[in-house]
Tab-separated table of C-alpha atoms in Angstrom:
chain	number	residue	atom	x	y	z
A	237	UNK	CA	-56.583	-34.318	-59.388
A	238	UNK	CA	-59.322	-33.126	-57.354
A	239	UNK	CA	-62.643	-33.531	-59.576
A	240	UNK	CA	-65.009	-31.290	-57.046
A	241	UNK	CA	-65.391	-27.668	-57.932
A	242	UNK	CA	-64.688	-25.087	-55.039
A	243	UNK	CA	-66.893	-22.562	-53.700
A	244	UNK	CA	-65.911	-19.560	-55.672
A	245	UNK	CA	-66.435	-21.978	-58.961
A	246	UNK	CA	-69.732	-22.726	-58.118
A	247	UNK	CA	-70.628	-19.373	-57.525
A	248	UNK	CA	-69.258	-18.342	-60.733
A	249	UNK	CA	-71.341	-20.637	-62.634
A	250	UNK	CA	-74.300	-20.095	-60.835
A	251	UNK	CA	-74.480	-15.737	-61.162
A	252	UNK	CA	-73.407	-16.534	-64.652
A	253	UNK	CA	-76.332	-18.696	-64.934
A	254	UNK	CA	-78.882	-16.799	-63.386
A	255	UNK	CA	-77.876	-13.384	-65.479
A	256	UNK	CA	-78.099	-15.329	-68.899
A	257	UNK	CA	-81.287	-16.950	-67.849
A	258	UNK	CA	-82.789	-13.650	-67.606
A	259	UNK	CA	-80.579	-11.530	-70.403
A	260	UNK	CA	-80.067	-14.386	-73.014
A	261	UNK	CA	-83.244	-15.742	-73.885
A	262	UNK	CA	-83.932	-17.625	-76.997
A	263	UNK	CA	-85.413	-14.582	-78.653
A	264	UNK	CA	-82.616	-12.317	-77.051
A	265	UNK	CA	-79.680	-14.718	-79.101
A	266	UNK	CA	-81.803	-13.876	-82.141
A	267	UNK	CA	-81.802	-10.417	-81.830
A	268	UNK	CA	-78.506	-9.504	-80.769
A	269	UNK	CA	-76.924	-11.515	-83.618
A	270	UNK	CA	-78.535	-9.132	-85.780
A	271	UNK	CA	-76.892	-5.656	-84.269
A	272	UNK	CA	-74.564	-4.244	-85.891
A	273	UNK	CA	-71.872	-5.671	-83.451
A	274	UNK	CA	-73.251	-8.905	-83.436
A	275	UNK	CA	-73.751	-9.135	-79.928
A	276	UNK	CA	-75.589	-7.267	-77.446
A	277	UNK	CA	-73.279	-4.300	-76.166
A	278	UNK	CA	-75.228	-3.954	-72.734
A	279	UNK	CA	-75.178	-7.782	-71.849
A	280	UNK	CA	-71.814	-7.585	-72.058
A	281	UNK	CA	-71.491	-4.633	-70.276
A	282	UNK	CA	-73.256	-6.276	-67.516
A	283	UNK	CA	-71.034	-9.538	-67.666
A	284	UNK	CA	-68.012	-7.043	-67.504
A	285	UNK	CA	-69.014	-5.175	-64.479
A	286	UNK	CA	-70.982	-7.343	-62.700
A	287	UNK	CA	-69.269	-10.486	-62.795
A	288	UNK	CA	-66.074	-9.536	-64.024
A	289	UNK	CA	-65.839	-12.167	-67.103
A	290	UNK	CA	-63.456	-10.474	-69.540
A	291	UNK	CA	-60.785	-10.497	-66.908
A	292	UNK	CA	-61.484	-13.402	-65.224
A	293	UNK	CA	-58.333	-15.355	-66.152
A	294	UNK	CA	-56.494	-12.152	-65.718
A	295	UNK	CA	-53.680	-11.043	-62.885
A	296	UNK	CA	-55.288	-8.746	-60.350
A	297	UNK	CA	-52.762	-6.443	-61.121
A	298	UNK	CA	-53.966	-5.557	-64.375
A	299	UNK	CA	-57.997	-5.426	-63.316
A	300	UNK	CA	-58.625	-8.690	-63.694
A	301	UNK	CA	-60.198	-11.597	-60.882
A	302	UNK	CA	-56.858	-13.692	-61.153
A	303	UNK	CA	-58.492	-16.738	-61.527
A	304	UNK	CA	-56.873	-19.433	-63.149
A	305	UNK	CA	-57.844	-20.717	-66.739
A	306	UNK	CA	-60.246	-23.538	-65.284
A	307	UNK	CA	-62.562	-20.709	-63.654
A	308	UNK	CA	-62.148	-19.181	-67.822
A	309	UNK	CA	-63.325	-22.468	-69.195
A	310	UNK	CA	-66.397	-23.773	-66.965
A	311	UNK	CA	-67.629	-19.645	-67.543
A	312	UNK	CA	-67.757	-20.912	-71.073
A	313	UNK	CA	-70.137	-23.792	-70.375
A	314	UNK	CA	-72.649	-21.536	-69.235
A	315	UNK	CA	-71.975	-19.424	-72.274
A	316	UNK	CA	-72.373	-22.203	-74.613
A	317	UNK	CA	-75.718	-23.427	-72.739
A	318	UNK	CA	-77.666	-20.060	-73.847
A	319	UNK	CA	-75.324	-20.172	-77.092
A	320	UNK	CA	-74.625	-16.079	-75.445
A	321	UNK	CA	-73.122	-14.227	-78.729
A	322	UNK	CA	-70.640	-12.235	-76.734
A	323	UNK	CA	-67.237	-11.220	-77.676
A	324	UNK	CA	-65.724	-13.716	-74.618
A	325	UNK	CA	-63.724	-16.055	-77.015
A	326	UNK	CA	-61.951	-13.429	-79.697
A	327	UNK	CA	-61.324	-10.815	-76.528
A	328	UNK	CA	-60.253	-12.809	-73.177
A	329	UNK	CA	-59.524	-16.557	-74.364
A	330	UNK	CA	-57.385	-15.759	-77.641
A	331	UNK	CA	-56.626	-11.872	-77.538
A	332	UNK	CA	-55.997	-10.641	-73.935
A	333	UNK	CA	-53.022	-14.017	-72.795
A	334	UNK	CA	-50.829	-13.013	-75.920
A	335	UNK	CA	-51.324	-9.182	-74.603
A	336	UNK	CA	-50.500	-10.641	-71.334
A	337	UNK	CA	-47.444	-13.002	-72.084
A	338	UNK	CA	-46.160	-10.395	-74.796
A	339	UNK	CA	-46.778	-7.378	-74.318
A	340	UNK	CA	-44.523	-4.414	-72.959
A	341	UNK	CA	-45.164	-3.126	-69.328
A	342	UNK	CA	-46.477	0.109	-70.997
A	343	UNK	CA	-49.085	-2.167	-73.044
A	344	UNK	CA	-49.973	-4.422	-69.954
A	345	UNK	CA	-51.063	-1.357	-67.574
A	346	UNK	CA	-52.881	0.259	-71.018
A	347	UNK	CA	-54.809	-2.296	-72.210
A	348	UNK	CA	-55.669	-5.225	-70.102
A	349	UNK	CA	-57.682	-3.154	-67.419
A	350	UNK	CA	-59.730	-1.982	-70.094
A	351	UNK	CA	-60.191	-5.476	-71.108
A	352	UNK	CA	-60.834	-6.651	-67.455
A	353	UNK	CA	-63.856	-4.192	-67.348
A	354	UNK	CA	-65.610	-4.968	-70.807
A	355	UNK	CA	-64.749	-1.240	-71.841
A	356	UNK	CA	-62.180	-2.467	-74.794
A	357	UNK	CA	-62.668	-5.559	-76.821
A	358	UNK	CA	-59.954	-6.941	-79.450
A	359	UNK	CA	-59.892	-9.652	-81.862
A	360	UNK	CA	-56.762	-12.214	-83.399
A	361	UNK	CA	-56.752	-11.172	-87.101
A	362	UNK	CA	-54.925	-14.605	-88.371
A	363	UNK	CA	-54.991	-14.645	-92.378
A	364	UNK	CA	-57.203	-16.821	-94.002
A	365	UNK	CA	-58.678	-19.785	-92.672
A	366	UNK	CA	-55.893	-20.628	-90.517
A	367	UNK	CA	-56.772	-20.302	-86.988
A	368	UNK	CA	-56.641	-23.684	-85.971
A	369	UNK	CA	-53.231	-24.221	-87.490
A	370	UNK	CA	-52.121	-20.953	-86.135
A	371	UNK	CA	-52.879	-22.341	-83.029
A	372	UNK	CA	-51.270	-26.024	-83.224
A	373	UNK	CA	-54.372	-27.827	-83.148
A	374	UNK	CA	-54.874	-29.282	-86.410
A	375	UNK	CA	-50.490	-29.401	-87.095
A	376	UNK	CA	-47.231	-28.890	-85.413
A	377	UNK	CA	-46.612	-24.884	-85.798
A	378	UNK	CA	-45.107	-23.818	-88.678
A	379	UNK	CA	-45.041	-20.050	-91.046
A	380	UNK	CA	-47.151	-21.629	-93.544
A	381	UNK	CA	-50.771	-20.339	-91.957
A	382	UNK	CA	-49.624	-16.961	-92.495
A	383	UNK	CA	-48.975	-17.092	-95.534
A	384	UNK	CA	-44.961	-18.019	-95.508
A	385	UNK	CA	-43.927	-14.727	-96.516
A	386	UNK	CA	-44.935	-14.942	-100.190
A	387	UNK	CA	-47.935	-13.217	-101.313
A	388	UNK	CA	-50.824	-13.069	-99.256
A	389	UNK	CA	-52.093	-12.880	-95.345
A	390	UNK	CA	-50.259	-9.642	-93.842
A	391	UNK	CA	-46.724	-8.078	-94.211
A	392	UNK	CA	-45.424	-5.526	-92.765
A	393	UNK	CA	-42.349	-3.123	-92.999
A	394	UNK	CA	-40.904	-0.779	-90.736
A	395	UNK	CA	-40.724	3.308	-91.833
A	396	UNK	CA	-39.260	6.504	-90.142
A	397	UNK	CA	-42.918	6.686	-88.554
A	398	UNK	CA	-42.983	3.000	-87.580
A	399	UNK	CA	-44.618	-0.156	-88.816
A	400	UNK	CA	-47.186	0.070	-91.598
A	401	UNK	CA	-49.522	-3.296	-92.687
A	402	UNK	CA	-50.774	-4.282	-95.919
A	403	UNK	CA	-52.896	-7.554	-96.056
A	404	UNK	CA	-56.293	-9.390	-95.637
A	405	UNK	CA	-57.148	-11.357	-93.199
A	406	UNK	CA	-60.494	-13.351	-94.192
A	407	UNK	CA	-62.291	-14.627	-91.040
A	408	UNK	CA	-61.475	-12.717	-87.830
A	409	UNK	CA	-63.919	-13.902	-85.449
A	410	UNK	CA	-65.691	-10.375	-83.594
A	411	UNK	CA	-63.147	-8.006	-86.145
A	412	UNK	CA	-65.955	-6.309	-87.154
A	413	UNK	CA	-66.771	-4.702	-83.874
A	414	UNK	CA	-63.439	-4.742	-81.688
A	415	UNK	CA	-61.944	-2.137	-80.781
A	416	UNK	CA	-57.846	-3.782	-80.877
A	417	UNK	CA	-56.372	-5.714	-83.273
A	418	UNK	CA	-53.674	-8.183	-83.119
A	419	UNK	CA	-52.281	-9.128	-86.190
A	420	UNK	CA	-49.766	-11.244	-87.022
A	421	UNK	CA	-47.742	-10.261	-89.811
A	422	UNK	CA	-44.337	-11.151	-91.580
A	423	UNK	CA	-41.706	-9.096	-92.156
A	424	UNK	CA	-38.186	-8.835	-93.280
A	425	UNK	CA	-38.967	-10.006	-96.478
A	426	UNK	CA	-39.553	-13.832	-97.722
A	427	UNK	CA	-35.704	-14.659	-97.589
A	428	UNK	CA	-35.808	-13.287	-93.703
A	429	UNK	CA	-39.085	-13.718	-92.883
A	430	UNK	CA	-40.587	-13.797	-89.285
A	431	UNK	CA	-44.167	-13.537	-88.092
A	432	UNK	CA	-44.483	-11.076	-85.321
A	433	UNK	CA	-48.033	-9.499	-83.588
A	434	UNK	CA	-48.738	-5.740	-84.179
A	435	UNK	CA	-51.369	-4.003	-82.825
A	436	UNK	CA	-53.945	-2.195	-84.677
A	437	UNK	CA	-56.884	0.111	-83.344
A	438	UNK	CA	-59.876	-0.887	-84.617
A	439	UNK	CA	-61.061	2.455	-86.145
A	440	UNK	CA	-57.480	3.480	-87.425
A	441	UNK	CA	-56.811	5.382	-91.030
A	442	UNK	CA	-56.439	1.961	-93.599
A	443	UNK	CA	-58.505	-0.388	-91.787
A	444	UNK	CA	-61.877	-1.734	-93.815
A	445	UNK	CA	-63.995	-3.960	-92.014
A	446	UNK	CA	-66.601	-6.102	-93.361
A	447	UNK	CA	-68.678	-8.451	-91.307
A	448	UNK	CA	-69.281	-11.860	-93.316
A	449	UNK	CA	-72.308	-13.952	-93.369
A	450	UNK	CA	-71.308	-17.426	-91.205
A	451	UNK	CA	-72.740	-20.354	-90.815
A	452	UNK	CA	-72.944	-19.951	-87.491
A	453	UNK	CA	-74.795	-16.590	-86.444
A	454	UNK	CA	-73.927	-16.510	-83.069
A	455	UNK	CA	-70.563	-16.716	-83.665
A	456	UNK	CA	-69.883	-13.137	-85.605
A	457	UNK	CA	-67.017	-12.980	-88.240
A	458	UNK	CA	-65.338	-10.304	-90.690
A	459	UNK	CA	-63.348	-9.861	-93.396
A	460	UNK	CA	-60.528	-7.295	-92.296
A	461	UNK	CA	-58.601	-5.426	-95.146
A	462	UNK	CA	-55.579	-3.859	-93.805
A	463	UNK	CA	-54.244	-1.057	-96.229
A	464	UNK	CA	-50.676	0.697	-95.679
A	465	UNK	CA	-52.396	1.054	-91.887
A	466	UNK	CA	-49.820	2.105	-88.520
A	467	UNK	CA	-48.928	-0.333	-86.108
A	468	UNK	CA	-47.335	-0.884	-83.133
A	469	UNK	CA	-45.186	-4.131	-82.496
A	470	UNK	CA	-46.445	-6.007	-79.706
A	471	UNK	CA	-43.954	-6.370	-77.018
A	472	UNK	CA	-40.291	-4.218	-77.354
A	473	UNK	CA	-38.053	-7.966	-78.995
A	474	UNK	CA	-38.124	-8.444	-82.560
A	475	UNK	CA	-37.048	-12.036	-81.830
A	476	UNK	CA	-40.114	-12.561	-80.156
A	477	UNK	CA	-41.568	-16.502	-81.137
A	478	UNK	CA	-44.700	-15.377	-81.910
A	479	UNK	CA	-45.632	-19.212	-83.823
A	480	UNK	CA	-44.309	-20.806	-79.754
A	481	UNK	CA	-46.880	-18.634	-78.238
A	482	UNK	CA	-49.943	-19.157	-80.197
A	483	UNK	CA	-49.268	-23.083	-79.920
A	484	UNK	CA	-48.608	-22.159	-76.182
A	485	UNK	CA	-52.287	-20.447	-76.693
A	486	UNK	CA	-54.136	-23.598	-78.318
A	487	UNK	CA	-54.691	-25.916	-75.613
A	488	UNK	CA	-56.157	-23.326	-73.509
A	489	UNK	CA	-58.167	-22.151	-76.607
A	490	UNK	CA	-59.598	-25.751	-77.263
A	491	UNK	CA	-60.291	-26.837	-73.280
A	492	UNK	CA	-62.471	-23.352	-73.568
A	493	UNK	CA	-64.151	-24.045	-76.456
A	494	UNK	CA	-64.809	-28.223	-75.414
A	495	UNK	CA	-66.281	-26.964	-72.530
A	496	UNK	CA	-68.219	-24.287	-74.375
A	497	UNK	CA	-69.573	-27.342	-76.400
A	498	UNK	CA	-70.542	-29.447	-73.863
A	499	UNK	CA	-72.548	-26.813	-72.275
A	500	UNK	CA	-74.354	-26.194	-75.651
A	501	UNK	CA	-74.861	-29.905	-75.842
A	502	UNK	CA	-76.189	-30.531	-72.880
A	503	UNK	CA	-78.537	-27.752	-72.829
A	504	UNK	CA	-79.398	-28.908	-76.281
A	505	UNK	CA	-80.498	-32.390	-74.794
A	506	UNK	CA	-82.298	-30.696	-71.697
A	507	UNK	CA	-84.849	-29.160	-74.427
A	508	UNK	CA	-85.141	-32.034	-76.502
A	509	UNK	CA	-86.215	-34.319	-73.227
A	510	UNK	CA	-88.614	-31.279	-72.468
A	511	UNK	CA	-89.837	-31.816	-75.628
A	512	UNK	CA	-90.754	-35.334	-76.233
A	513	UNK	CA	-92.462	-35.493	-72.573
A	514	UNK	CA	-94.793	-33.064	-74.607
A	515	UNK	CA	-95.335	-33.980	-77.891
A	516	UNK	CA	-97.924	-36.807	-78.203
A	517	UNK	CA	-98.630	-39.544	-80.739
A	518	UNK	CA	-100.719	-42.541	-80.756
A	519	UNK	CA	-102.318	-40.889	-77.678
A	520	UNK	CA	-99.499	-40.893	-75.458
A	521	UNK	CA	-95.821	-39.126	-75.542
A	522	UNK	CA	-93.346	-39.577	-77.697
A	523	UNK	CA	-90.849	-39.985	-74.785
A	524	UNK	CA	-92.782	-43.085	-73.543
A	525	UNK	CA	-91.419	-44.841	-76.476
A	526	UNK	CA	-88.578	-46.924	-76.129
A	527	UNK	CA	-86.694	-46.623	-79.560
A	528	UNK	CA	-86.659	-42.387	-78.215
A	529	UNK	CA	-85.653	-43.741	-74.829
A	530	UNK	CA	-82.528	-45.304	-76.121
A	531	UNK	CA	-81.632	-42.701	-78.499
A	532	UNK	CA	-81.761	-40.256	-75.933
A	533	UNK	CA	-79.669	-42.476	-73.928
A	534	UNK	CA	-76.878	-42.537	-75.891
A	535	UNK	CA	-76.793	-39.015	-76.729
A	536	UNK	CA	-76.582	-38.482	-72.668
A	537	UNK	CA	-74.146	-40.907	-72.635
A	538	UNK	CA	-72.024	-39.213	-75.393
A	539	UNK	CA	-72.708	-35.921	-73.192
A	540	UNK	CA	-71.466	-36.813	-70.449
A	541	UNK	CA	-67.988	-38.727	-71.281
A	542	UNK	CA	-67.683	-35.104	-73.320
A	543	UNK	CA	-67.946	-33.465	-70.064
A	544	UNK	CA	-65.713	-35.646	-68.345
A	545	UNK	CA	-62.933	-34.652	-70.575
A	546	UNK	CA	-63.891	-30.817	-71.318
A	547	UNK	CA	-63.637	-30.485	-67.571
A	548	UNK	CA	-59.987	-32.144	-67.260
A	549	UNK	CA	-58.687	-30.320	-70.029
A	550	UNK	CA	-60.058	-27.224	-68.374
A	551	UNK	CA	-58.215	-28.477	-65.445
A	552	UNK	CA	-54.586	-29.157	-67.196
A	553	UNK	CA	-54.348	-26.108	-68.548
A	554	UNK	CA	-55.961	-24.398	-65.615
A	555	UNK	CA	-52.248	-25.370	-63.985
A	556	UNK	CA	-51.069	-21.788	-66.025
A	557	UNK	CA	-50.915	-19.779	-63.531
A	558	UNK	CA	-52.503	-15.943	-64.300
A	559	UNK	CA	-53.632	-16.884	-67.828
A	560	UNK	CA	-50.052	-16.484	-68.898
A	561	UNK	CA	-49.064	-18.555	-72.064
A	562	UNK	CA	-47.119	-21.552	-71.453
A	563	UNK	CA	-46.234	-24.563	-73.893
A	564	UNK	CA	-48.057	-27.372	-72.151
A	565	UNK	CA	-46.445	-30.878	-71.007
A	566	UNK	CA	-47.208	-34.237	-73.108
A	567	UNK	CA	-49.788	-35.053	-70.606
A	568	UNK	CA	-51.573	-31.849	-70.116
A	569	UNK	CA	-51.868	-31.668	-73.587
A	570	UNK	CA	-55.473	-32.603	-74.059
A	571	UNK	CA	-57.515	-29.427	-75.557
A	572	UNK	CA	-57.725	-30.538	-79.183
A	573	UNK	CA	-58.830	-34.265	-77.835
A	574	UNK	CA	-61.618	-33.238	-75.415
A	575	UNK	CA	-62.730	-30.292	-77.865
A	576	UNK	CA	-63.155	-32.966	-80.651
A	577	UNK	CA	-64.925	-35.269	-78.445
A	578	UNK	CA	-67.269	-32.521	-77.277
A	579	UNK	CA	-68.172	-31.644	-80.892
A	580	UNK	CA	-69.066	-34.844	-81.496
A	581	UNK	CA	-71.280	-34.443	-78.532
A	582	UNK	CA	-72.742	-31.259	-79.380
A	583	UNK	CA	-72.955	-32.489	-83.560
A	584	UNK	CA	-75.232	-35.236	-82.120
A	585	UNK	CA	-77.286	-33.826	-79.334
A	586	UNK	CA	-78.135	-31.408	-81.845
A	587	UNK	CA	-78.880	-33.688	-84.465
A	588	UNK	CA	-81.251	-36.021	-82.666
A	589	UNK	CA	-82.981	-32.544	-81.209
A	590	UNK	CA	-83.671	-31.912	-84.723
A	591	UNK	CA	-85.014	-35.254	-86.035
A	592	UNK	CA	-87.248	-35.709	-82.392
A	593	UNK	CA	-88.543	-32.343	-83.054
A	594	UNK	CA	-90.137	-33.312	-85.830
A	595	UNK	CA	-91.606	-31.234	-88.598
A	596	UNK	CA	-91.315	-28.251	-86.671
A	597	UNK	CA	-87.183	-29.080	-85.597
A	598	UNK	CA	-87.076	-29.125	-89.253
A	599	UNK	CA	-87.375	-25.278	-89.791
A	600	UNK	CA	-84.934	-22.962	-90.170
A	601	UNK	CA	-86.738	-20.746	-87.042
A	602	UNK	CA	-86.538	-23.210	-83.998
A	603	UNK	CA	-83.409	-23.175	-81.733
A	604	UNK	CA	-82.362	-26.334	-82.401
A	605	UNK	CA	-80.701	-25.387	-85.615
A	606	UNK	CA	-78.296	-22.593	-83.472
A	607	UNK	CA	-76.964	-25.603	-81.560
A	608	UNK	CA	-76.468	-27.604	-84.889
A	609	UNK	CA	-74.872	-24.757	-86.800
A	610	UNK	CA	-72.480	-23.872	-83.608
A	611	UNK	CA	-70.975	-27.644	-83.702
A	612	UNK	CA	-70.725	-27.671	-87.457
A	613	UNK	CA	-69.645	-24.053	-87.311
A	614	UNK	CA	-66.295	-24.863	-84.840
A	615	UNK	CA	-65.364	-27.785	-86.631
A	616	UNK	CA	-64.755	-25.515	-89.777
A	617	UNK	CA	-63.142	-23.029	-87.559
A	618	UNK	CA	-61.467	-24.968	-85.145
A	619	UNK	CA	-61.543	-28.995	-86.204
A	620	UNK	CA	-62.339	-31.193	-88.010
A	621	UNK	CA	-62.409	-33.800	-85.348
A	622	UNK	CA	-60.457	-36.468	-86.993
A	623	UNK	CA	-57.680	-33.900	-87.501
A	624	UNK	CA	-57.647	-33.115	-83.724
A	625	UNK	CA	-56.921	-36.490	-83.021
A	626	UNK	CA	-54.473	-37.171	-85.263
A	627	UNK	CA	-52.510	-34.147	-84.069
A	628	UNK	CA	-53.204	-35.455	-80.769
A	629	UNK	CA	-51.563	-38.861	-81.413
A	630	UNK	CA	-48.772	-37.196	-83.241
A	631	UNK	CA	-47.723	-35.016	-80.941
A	632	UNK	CA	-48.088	-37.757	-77.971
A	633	UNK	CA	-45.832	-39.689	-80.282
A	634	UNK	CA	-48.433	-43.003	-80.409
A	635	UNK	CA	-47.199	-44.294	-83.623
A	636	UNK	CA	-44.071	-43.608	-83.505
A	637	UNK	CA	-41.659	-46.701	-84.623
A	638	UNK	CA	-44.157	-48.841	-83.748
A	639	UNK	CA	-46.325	-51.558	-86.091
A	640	UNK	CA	-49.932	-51.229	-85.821
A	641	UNK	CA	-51.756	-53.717	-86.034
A	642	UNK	CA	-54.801	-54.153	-88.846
């Protein structure tokens, strides 16, 4: 492994730097979370067009930079530094590789360039509040997330005029604003069932679309009611594994969103260092003091060992070539590891901006509390941590037959 970045990575970090530094201000974040997209259409307009970031893990073919998924990940540091609410994570990290590895030629060459651009955004519509198990993170894949073909998340049945969907699906991060939908959905009834993907148009006849109130602004979620609506099977194979691909999907979901995290953090412990080289008591600064001095030690310590592993995850699954979906090998698989590590980091950093902040960290109107409400905020999406690892371990097989000792 070769731990130096290349040229073209640099400069992808650093124009992505420079345009949120001047687009994503504190007071930007604040104001685009409350649009009726949740996001502010023209920054992403610019981050499609001028840099290219909804296709950067995409083939050239289809519009896209062909990068690999390493480029994809350390893009979502800087993201996570200005905590950017930008449809990034539903459209290119968990929507556009199952378009990619699924999806018909037709379907390719129709969709993806519009994703590549920024023009067309699309969101995963997984029932419930089973993303993270959708995507093998938190358990070994399995029908039960979607609702096992009894009652509840999405079914579907095929007509004369093609599929229809009936279903809810609770917590579709960005479903209130994109403009695809892929949901997966069972059908051939519980005896038969099978989950398969379907794609929806945002604005078709059926679809009701509510945005919800998270914990985490930034992060923008809905409530998507799906009633007797037309769809159109992803790919042309009915015997498509749908379940294989989204566990293909997860480590390349989790090394995005660890390194997403450890941008956040670090970012988070940049301001709180600004801050106590400020804020005076006793006649000098707080940051003089050496009981702060350690504490911020150990959350830079915490930072970087988060970092450390964010980027080699980033650089394990970065081995897909094209952003296609793969199933990863033993050792490569390492998302859900560094992304609970990185939460950790971000959880803390956070935390200790909060309490070193003072009385005024303590408000519900400084910035601090967007970084704290991001890492608590993925861990209810995505985590917890403790069930990472211990997916981690199972899957590695660390227990297995052996005695451990107490």
């Amino acid at each position: 492994m070769d731990a130096r970045f290349t040229d073209e990575q640099d400069e992808i970090r650093r124009a992505l730097r420079e345009l949120l530094h001047k687009r994503c201000r504190p007071e930007d974040v604040r104001a685009a979370v409350d649009r009726t997209e949740g996001y502010d259409p023209g920054l992403w307009t610019a981050l499609g067009e001028q840099l290219g970031l909804p296709g950067l893990a995409l083939p050239e073919a289809y519009g896209g930079a062909g990068c690999t998924r390493t480029e994809a990940a350390l893009a979502a540091e800087e993201l996570g530094r200005a905590l950017a609410p930008t449809p990034f994570l539903a459209t290119a990290v968990l929507a556009a590789p199952l378009l990619l590895a699924l999806g018909t030629d037709a379907q390719r060459a129709g969709l993806l360039p519009r994703i590549a651009d920024g023009r067309l955004t699309a969101a995963l519509a997984v029932p419930g509040t089973s993303l993270a198990a959708a995507l093998a993170l938190t358990g070994p894949a399995g029908a039960d997330w979607a609702g096992g073909g009894r009652a509840g998340g999405v079914q579907a049945r095929r007509t004369a005029g093609g599929w229809r969907l009936y279903g809810q699906a609770d917590q579709v991060l960005d479903g209130h604003s994109a403009g695809l939908l892929l949901v997966p959905a069972h059908t051939g009834g519980y005896a038969r069932s099978r989950v398969l993907l379907f794609l929806v148009a945002g604005d078709a006849a059926g679809v009701v679309r509510t945005r919800r109130t998270s914990l985490d602004p930034t992060r923008g979620q809905a409530c998507v009611q799906l009633r007797d609506v037309q769809a159109e099977l992803l790919g042309s194979d009915e015997d498509t594994d749908v379940q294989a691909a989204l566990a293909g999907l997860g480590d390349f979901v989790a090394a995005v969103l660890a390194a997403e995290a450890v941008g956040a953090a670090d970012r988070a412990l940049e301001r709180t260092v600004e801050y106590v080289k400020q804020r005076e008591q006793f006649g000098r600064p707080i940051g003089s003091f050496q009981a702060v001095k350690h504490r911020l030690a150990d959350v830079y310590v915490a930072v970087r060992a988060a970092r450390s592993a964010a980027y080699y995850a980033a650089w394990a699954t970065g081995r897909a070539s094209g952003g296609a979906v793969r199933n990863a090998s033993a050792e490569e698989r390492v998302g859900g590891l560094a992304l609970a590590q990185a939460l950790e980091a971000l959880r803390t950093a956070a935390g200790e901006g909060i309490q070193l902040h003072g009385g005024i960290g303590f408000t519900w109107e400084h910035e601090a509390h967007l970084y704290f409400k991001r890492a608590a905020g993925d861990e209810l999406l995505f985590g917890p941590g403790h069930r990472l690892r211990g997916h981690a371990a199972e899957a590695a097989g660390l227990f297995a037959g052996q005695e451990v000792a107490v």
